[in-house]
Short mmCIF file of C-alpha atoms in Angstrom, two decimals:
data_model
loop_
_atom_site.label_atom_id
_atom_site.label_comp_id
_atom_site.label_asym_id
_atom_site.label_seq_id
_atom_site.Cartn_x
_atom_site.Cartn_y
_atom_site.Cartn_z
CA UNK I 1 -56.72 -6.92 12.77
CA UNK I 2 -58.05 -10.51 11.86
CA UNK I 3 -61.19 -10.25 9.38
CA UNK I 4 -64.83 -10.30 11.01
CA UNK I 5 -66.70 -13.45 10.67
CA UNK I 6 -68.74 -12.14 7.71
CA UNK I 7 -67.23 -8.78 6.16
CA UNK I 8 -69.37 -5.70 8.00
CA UNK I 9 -66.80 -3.26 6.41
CA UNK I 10 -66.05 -0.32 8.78
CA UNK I 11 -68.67 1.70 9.15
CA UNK I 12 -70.04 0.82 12.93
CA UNK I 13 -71.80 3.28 14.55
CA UNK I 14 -71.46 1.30 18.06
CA UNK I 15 -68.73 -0.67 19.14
CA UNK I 16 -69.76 -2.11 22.15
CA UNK I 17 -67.20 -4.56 24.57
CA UNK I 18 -67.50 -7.89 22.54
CA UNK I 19 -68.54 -9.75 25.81
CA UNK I 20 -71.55 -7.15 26.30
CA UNK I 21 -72.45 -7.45 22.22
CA UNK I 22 -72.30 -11.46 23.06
CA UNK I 23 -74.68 -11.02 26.20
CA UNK I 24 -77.21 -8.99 24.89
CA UNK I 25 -77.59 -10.35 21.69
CA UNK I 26 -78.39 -13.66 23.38
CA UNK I 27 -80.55 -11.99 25.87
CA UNK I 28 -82.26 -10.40 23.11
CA UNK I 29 -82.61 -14.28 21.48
CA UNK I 30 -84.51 -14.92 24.24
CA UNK I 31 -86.96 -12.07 24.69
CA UNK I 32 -87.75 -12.89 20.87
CA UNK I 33 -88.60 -16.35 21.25
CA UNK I 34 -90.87 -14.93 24.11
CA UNK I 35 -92.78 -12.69 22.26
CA UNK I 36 -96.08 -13.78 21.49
CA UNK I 37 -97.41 -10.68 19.42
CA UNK I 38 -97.34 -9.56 15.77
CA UNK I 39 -96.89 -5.59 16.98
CA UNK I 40 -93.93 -6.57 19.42
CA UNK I 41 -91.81 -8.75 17.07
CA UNK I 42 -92.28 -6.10 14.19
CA UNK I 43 -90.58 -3.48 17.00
CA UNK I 44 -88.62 -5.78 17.80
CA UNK I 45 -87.09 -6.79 14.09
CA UNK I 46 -87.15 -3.09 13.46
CA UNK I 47 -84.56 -2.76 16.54
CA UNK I 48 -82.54 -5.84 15.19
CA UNK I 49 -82.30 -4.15 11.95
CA UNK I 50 -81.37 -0.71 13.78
CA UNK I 51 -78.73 -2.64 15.58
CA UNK I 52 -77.23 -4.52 12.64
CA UNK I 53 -76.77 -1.41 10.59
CA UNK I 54 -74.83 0.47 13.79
CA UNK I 55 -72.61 -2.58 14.07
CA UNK I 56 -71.62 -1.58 10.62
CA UNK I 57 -73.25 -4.50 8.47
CA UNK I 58 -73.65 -3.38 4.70
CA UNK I 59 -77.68 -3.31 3.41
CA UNK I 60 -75.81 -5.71 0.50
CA UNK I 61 -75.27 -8.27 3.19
CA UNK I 62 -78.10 -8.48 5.17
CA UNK I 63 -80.44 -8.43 1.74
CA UNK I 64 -78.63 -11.65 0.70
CA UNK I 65 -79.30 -13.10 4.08
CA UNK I 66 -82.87 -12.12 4.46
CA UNK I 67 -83.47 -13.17 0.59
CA UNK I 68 -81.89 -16.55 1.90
CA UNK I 69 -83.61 -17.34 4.36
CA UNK I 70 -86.78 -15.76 3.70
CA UNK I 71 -87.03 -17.82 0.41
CA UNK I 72 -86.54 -21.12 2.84
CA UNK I 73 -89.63 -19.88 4.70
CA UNK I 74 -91.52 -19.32 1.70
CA UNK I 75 -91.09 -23.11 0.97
CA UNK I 76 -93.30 -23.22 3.93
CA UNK I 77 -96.08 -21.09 3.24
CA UNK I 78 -98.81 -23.42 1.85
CA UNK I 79 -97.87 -26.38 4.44
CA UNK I 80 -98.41 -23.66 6.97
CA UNK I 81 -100.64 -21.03 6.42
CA UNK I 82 -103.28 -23.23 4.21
CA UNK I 83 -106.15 -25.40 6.12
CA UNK I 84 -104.95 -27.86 4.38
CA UNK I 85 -102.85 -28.62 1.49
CA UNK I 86 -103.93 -31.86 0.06
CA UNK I 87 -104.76 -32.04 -3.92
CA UNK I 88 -108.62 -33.38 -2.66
CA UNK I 89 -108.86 -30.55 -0.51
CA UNK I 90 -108.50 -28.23 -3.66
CA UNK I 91 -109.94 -25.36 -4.00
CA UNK I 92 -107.44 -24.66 -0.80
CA UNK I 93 -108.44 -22.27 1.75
CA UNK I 94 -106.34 -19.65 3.97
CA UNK I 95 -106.44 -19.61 7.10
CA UNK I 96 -106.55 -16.05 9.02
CA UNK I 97 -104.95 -17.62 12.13
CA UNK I 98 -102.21 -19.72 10.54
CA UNK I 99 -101.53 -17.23 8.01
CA UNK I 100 -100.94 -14.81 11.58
CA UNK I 101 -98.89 -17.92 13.02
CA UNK I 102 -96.32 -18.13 9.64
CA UNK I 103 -96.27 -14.28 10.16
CA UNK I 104 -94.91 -14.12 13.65
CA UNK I 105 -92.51 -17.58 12.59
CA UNK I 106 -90.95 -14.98 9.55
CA UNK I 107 -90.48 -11.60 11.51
CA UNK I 108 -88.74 -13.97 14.59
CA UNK I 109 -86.91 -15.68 12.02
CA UNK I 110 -85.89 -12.30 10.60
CA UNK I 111 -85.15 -10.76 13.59
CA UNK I 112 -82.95 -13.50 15.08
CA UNK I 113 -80.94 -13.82 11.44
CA UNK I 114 -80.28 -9.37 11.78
CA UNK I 115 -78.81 -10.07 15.19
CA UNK I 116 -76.77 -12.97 14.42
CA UNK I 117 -75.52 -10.61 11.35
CA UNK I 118 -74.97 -7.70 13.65
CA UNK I 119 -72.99 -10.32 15.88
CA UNK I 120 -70.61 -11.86 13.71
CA UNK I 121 -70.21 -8.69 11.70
CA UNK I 122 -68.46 -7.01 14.51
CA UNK I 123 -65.79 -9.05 15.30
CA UNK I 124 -63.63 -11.61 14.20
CA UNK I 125 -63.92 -15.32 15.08
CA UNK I 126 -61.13 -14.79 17.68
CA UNK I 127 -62.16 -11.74 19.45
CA UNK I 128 -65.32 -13.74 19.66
CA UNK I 129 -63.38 -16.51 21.34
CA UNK I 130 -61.93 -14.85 23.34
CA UNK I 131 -64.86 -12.97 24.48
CA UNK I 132 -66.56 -16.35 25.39
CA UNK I 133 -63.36 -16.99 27.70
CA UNK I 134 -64.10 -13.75 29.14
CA UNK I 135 -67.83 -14.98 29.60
CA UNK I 136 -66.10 -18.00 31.57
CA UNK I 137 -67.74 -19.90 28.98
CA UNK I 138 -66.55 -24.25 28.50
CA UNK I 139 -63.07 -23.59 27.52
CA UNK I 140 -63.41 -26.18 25.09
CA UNK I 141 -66.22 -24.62 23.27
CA UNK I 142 -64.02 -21.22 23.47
CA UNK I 143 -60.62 -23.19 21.72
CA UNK I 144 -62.62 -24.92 19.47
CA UNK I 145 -64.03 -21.76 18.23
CA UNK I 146 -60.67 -20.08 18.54
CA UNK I 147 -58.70 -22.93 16.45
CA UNK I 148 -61.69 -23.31 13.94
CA UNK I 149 -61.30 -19.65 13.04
CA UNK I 150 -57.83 -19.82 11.84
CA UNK I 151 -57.97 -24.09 10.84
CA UNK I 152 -61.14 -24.23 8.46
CA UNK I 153 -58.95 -20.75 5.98
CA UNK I 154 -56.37 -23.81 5.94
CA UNK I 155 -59.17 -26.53 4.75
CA UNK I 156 -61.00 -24.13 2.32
CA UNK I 157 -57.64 -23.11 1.25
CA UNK I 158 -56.14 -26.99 0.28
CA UNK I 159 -59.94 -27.53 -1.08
CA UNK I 160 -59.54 -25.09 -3.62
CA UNK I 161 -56.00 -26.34 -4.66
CA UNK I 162 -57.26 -29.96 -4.87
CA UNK I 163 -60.05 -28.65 -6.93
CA UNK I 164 -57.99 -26.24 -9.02
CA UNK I 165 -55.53 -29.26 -9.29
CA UNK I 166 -58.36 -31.75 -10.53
CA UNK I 167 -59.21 -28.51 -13.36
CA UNK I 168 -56.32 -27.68 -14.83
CA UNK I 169 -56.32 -31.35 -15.60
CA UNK I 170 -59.80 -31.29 -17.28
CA UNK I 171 -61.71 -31.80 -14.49
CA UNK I 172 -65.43 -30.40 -14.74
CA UNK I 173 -68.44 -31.22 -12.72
CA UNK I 174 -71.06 -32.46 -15.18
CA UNK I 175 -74.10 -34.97 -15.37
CA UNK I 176 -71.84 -37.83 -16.25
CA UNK I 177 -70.97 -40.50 -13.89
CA UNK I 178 -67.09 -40.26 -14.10
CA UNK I 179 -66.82 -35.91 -12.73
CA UNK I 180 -68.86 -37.40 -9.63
CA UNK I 181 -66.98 -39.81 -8.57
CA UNK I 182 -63.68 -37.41 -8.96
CA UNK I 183 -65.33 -35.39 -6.54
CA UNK I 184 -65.64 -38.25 -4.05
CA UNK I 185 -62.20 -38.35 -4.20
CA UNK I 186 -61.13 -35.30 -3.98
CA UNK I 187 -63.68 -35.09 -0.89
CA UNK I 188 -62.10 -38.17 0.03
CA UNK I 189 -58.65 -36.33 -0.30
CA UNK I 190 -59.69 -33.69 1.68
CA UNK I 191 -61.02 -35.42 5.02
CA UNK I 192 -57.58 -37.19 4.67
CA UNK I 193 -55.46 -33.92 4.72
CA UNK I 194 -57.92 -32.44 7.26
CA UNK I 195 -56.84 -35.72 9.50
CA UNK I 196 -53.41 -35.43 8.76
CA UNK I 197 -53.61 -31.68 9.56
CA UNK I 198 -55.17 -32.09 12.88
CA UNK I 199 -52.32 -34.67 13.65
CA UNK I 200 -49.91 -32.16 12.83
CA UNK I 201 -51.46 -29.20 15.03
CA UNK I 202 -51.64 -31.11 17.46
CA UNK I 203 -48.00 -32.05 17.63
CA UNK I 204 -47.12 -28.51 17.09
CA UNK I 205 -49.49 -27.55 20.14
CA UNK I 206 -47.83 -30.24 22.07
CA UNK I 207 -44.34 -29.04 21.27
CA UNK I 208 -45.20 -25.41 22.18
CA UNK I 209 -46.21 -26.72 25.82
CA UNK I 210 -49.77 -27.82 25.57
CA UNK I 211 -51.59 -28.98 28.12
CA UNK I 212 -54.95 -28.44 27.66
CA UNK I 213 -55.18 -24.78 27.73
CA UNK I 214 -55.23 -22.09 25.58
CA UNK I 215 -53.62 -18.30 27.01
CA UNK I 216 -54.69 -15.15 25.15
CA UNK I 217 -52.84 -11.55 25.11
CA UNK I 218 -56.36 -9.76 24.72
CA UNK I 219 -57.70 -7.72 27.66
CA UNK I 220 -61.64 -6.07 27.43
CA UNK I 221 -62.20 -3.15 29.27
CA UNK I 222 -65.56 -1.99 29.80
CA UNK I 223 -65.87 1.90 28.97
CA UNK I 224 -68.57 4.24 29.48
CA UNK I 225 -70.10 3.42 25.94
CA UNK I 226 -70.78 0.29 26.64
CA UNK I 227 -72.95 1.69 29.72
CA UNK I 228 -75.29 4.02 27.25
CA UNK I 229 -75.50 0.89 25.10
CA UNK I 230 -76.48 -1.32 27.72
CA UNK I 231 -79.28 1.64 28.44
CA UNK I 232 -80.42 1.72 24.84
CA UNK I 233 -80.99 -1.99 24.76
CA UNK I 234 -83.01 -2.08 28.09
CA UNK I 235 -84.72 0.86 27.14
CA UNK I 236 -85.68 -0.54 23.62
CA UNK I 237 -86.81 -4.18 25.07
CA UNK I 238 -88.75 -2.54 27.53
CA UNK I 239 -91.00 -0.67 24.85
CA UNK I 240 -90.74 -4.03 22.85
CA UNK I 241 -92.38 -6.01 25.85
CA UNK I 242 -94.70 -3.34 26.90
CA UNK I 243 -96.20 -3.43 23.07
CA UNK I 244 -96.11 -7.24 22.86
CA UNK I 245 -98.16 -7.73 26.48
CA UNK I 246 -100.62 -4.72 25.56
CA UNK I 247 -100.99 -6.22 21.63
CA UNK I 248 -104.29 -8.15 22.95
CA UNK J 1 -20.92 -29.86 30.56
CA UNK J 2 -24.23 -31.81 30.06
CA UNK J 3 -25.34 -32.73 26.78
CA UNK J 4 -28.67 -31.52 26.18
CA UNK J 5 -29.41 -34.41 23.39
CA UNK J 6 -28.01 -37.73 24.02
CA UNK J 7 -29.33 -40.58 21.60
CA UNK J 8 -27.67 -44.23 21.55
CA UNK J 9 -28.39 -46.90 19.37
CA UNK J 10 -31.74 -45.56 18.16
CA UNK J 11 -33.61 -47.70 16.01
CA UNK J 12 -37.05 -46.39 14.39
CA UNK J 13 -38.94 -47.53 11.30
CA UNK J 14 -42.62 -46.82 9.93
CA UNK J 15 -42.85 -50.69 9.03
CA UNK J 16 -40.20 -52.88 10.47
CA UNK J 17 -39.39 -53.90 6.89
CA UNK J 18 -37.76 -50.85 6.16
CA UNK J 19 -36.37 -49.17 8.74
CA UNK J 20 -35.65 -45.63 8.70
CA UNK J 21 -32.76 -45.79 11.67
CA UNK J 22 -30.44 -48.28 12.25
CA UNK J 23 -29.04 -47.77 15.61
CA UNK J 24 -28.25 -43.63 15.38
CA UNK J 25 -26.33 -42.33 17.65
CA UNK J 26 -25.51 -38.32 18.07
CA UNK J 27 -24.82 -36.32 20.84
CA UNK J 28 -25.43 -32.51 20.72
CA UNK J 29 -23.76 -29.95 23.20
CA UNK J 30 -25.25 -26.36 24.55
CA UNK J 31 -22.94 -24.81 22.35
CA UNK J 32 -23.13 -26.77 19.21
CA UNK J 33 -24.66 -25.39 15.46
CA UNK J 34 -24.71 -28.40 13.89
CA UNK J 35 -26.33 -28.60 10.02
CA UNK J 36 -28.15 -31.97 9.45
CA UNK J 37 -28.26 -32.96 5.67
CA UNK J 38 -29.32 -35.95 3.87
CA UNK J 39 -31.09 -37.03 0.72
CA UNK J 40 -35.19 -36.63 0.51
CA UNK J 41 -36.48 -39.29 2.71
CA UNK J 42 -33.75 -39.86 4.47
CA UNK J 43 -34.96 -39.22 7.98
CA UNK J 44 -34.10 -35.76 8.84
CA UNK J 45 -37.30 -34.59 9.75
CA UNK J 46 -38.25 -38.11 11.37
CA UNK J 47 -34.71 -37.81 13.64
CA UNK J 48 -36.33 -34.04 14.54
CA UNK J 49 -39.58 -35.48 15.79
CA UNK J 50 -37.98 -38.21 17.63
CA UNK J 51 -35.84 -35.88 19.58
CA UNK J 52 -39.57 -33.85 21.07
CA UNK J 53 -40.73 -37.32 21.51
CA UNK J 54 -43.12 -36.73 18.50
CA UNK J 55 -42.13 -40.36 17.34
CA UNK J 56 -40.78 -43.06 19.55
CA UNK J 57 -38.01 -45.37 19.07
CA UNK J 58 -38.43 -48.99 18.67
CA UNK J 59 -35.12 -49.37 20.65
CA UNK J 60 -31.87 -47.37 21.94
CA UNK J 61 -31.55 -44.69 24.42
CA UNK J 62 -32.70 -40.96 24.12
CA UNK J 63 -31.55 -38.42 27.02
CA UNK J 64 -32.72 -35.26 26.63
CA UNK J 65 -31.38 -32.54 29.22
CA UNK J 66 -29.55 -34.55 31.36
CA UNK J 67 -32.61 -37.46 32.47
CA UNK J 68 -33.70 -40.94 30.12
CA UNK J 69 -37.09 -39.79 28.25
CA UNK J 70 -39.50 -42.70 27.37
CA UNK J 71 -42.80 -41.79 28.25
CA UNK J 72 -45.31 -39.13 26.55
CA UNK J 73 -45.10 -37.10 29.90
CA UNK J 74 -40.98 -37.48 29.97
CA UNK J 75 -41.14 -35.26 26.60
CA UNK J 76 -43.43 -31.91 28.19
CA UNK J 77 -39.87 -30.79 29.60
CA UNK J 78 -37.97 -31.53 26.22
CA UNK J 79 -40.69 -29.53 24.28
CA UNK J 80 -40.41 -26.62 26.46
CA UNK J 81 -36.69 -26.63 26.13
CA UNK J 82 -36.32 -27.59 22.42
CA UNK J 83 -37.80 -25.54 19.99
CA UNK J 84 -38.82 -27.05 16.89
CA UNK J 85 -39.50 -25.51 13.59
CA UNK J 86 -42.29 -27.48 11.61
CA UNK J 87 -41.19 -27.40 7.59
CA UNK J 88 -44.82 -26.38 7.02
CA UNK J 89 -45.34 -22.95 8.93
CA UNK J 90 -49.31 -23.42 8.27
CA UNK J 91 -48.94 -26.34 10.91
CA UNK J 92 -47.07 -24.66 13.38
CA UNK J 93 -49.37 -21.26 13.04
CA UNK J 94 -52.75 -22.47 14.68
CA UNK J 95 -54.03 -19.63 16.46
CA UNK J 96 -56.10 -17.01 15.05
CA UNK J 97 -53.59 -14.34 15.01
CA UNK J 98 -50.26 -13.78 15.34
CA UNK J 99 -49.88 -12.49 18.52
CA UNK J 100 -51.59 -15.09 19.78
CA UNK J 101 -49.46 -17.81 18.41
CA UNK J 102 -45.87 -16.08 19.73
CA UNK J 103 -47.76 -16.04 23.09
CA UNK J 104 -49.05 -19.63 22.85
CA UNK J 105 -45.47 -21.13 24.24
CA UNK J 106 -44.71 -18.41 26.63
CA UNK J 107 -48.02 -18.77 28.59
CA UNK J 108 -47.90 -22.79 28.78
CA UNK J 109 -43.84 -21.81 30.51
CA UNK J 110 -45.84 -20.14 32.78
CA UNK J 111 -44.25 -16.70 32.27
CA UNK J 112 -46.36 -13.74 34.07
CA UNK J 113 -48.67 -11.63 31.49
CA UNK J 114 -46.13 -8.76 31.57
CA UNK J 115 -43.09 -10.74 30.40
CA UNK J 116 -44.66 -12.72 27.65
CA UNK J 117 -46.30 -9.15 25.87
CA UNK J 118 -42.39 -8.26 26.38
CA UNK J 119 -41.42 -11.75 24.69
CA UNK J 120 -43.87 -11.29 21.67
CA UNK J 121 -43.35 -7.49 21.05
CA UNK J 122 -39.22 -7.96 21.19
CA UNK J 123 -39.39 -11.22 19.21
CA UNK J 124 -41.33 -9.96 16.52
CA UNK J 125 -39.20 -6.73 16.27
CA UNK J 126 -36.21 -8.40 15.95
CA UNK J 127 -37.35 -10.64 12.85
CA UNK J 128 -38.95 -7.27 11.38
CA UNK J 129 -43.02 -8.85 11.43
CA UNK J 130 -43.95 -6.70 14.26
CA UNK J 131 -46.54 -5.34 11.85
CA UNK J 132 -48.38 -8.73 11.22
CA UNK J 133 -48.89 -8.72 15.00
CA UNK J 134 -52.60 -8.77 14.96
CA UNK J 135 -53.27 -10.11 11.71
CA UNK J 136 -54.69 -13.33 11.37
CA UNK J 137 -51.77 -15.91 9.97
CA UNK J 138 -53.69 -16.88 6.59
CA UNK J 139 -52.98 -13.08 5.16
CA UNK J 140 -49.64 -13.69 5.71
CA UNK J 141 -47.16 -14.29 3.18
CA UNK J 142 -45.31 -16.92 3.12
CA UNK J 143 -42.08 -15.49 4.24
CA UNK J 144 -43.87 -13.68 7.23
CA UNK J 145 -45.63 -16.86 8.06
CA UNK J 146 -42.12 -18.60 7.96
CA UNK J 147 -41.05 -15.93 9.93
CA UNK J 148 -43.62 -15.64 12.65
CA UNK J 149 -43.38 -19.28 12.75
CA UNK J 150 -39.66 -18.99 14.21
CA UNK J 151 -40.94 -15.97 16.27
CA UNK J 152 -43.29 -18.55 18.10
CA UNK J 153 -40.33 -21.00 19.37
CA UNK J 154 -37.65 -18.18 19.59
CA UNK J 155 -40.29 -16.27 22.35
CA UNK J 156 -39.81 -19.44 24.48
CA UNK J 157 -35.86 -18.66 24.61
CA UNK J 158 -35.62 -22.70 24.26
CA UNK J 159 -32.28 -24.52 25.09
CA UNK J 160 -31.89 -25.62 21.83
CA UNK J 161 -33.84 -25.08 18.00
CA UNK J 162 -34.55 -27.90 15.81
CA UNK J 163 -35.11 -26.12 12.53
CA UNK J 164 -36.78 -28.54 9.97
CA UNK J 165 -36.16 -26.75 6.38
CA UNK J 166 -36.27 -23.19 7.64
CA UNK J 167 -35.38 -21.41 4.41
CA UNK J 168 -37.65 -23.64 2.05
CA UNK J 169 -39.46 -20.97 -0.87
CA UNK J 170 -37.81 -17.47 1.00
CA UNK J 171 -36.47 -14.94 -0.51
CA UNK J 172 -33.13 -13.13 -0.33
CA UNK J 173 -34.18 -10.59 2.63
CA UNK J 174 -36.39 -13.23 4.36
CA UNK J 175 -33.10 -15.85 4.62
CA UNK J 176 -30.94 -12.52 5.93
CA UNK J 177 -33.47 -11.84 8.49
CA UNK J 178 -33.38 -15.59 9.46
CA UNK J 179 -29.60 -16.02 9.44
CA UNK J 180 -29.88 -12.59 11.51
CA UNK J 181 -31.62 -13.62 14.26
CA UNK J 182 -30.23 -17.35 14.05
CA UNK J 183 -26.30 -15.76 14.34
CA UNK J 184 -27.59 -13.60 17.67
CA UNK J 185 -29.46 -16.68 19.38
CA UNK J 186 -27.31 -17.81 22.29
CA UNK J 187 -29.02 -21.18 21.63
CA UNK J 188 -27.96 -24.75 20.41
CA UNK J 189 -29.29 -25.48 16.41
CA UNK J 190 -29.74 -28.50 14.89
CA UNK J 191 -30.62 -27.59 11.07
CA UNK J 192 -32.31 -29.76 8.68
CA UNK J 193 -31.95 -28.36 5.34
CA UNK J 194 -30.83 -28.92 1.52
CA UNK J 195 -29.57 -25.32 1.19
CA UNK J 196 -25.79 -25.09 1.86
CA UNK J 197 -25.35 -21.24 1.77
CA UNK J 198 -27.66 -20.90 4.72
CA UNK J 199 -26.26 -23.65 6.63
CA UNK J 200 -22.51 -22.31 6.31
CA UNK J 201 -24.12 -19.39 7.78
CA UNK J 202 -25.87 -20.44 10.82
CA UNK J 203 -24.18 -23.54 11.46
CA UNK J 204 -20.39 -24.71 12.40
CA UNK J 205 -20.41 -28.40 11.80
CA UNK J 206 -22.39 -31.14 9.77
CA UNK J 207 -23.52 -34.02 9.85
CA UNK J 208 -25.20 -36.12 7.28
CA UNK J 209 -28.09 -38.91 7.55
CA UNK J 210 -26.93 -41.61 4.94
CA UNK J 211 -29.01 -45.38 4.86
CA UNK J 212 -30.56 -45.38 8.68
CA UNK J 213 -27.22 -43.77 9.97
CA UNK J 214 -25.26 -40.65 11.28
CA UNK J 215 -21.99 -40.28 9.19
CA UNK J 216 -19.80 -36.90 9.76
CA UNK J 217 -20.71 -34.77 6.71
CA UNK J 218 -19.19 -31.47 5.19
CA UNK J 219 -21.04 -28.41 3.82
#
């Protein structure tokens, strides 16, 4: 079986129909950028989080991601939650309502980034292709997706033996002029092979029959998992929306 | 009986300085194995693409299963019918696993669902990577991917395989499972390649590309 997008290892609790994991975690999107209350998007983080780890993504992985992205946000802070930030405004003063505003912009934040995790840690970038042909989704948004899962291994491949190439030949990326402009060309020298590559697949697509669609073997079948699952998720944004309209 | 490849007085060149093909002609029958051999940069793989329609001609006649192909949309039949064999299997593997990519020419013949899961299952079987089935083609290794790569045109039980450097970096076993599966074919082969053994094995007659033209060869 073809690698998930980001490595989840194998230790999913749920493994819900890839279509149905593709619905609700958009559905779910959606109710988040709803919510309008601190006590609802806390719940509802708290059941992204729940939902990540039973898709089988590692703690490891989703600390690196919330570390990521939660250190962006922090950038933000004093241009949010500040009156005002300006040196002549010194001493600066916090504001209890924007300080509440940058809260509820970090727990959505959060909460979108675990379900994107629990997302692409389920399944591979072709299962999630085809799973958006399933959805009837634009088939060309479905084959780009399904030849950029196997194509960009190929480009990260030929950019490490370009780079590798440019090393073993004393190549080293310092503050000197000369190392910078080596790595224009090998950039250069990539986006050239990526060209010719795409040339290439496409004459192999062509040769294979092509004509603007793309067939796949794989067949979902809903089960009666995916059912309780789809229970468990109604269930759990109900409470979420009940606690964010009664928050006040 | 019909040739399936007819080409007369095919001229072709990158820049018209230096032409690659000065007026080739060859004719290849259903039955033919025919090795194709020639120094680097010769044109071998330039005369394969030519055939599919991959590269056009700047003059002479190509007839490809019995009817005069010009156009782009004169070559969709010849592609269907002539499988070829890119010499860089990372090219001709695009999809994001290998079932996927045997069933890729199957589907666009229009076969039902049921006979091209029979095409991809017996296919990869008989050139022993039936366990790489559902593994994406980057952890392949290179033999499998060269492999799976013939898997995807064999599938589409073409008229006729145009096999640009099929052996190139195999090993031993990898070349016997080739030659294998290349003796059984029922198929026509044309066979670009620098390595004799395998082409006394799989093919029956040569011929060599030598300054732009076709001159008989011997292996």
């Amino acid at each position: 079986m073809a690698r998930p997008i980001v490595d989840s290892g194998d230790h999913a609790v749920l493994r819900p129909d890839p279509r149905l994991l593709i619905l609700t975690v958009s559905v779910w999107i959606v109710l988040l950028i709803l919510l309008r209350h601190p006590r609802g998007l806390v719940a509802a983080a708290l059941a992204a989080l729940i939902l990540a780890r039973a898709l089988g993504v590692p703690w490891r992985l989703l600390g690196r991601r919330a570390l990521a992205l939660n250190g962006l946000l922090a950038l933000w802070f004093p241009l949010l939650a500040f009156e005002s930030f300006a040196p002549s405004a010194w001493p600066w003063s916090l504001s209890a309502e924007r300080t509440l505003l940058f809260a509820t912009v970090v727990l959505r934040a959060n909460a979108i980034l675990l379900l994107a995790q629990g997302l692409a840690g389920s399944m591979d970038a072709a299962t999630m292709s085809c799973a958006l042909m399933g959805l009837r989704c634009p088939p060309k948004l479905a084959h780009l997706m399904l030849l950029a899962a196997r194509n960009l291994e190929i480009l990260r491949d030929e950019w490490h033996t370009l780079y590798r190439a440019a090393s073993l030949r004393g190549f080293r990326l310092t503050f000197r002029r000369r190392p910078w402009q080596t790595l224009g060309v090998l950039v250069g020298g990539l986006t050239l092979r990526s060209l010719d590559r795409a040339d290439t697949i496409l004459m192999a697509m062509k040769c294979r029959g092509y004509q603007g669609r793309v067939h796949i073997l794989r067949r979902f079948r809903y089960h009666g998992a995916d059912l309780v699952f789809v229970l468990i998720m109604l269930i759990a944004g109900s409470i979420i929306h009940w606690l964010d309209s009664t928050g006040g | 009986m019909e040739p399936l490849f007819s080409l007369t007085g095919i001229v072709f060149g990158h820049t018209s300085e230096r032409p690659v093909f000065n007026g080739i002609d060859l004719t290849l029958n259903p039955s033919d194995r025919v090795a194709l051999t020639g120094s680097n940069g010769s044109g071998k793989t330039t005369l394969l693409y030519l055939m599919v329609g991959l590269v056009r001609p700047q003059s002479g006649v190509l007839v490809a299963f019995g009817r005069h192909r010009r156009k782009e949309a004169d070559f969709h039949e010849v592609r269907l019918r002539a499988g070829l064999l890119f010499d860089n299997s990372d090219s001709q593997l695009f999809c994001a696993t290998v079932e996927d990519d045997v069933a890729f020419g199957p589907f666009n013949l229009g076969w039902p669902r049921a006979r091209v899961e029979a095409a991809v299952r017996d296919t990869l079987e008989r050139l022993d990577v039936a366990t790489c089935r559902d593994r994406s083609p980057a952890e392949l290794s290179y033999g499998e991917k060269r492999l799976v790569a013939l898997a995807t045109i064999l599938a589409m039980e073409p008229d006729v395989m145009l096999l640009d450097e099929p052996t190139n970096g195999l090993d031993d076993s990898h070349v016997d499972t080739m030659v294998r599966a290349l003796q059984t074919t029922k198929c026509a082969l044309l066979v670009a390649s620098h390595d004799r053994i395998f082409l006394k094995r799989v093919t029956t007659q040569c011929i060599r590309l030598d300054q732009g033209r076709i001159v008989s060869g011997s292996l």
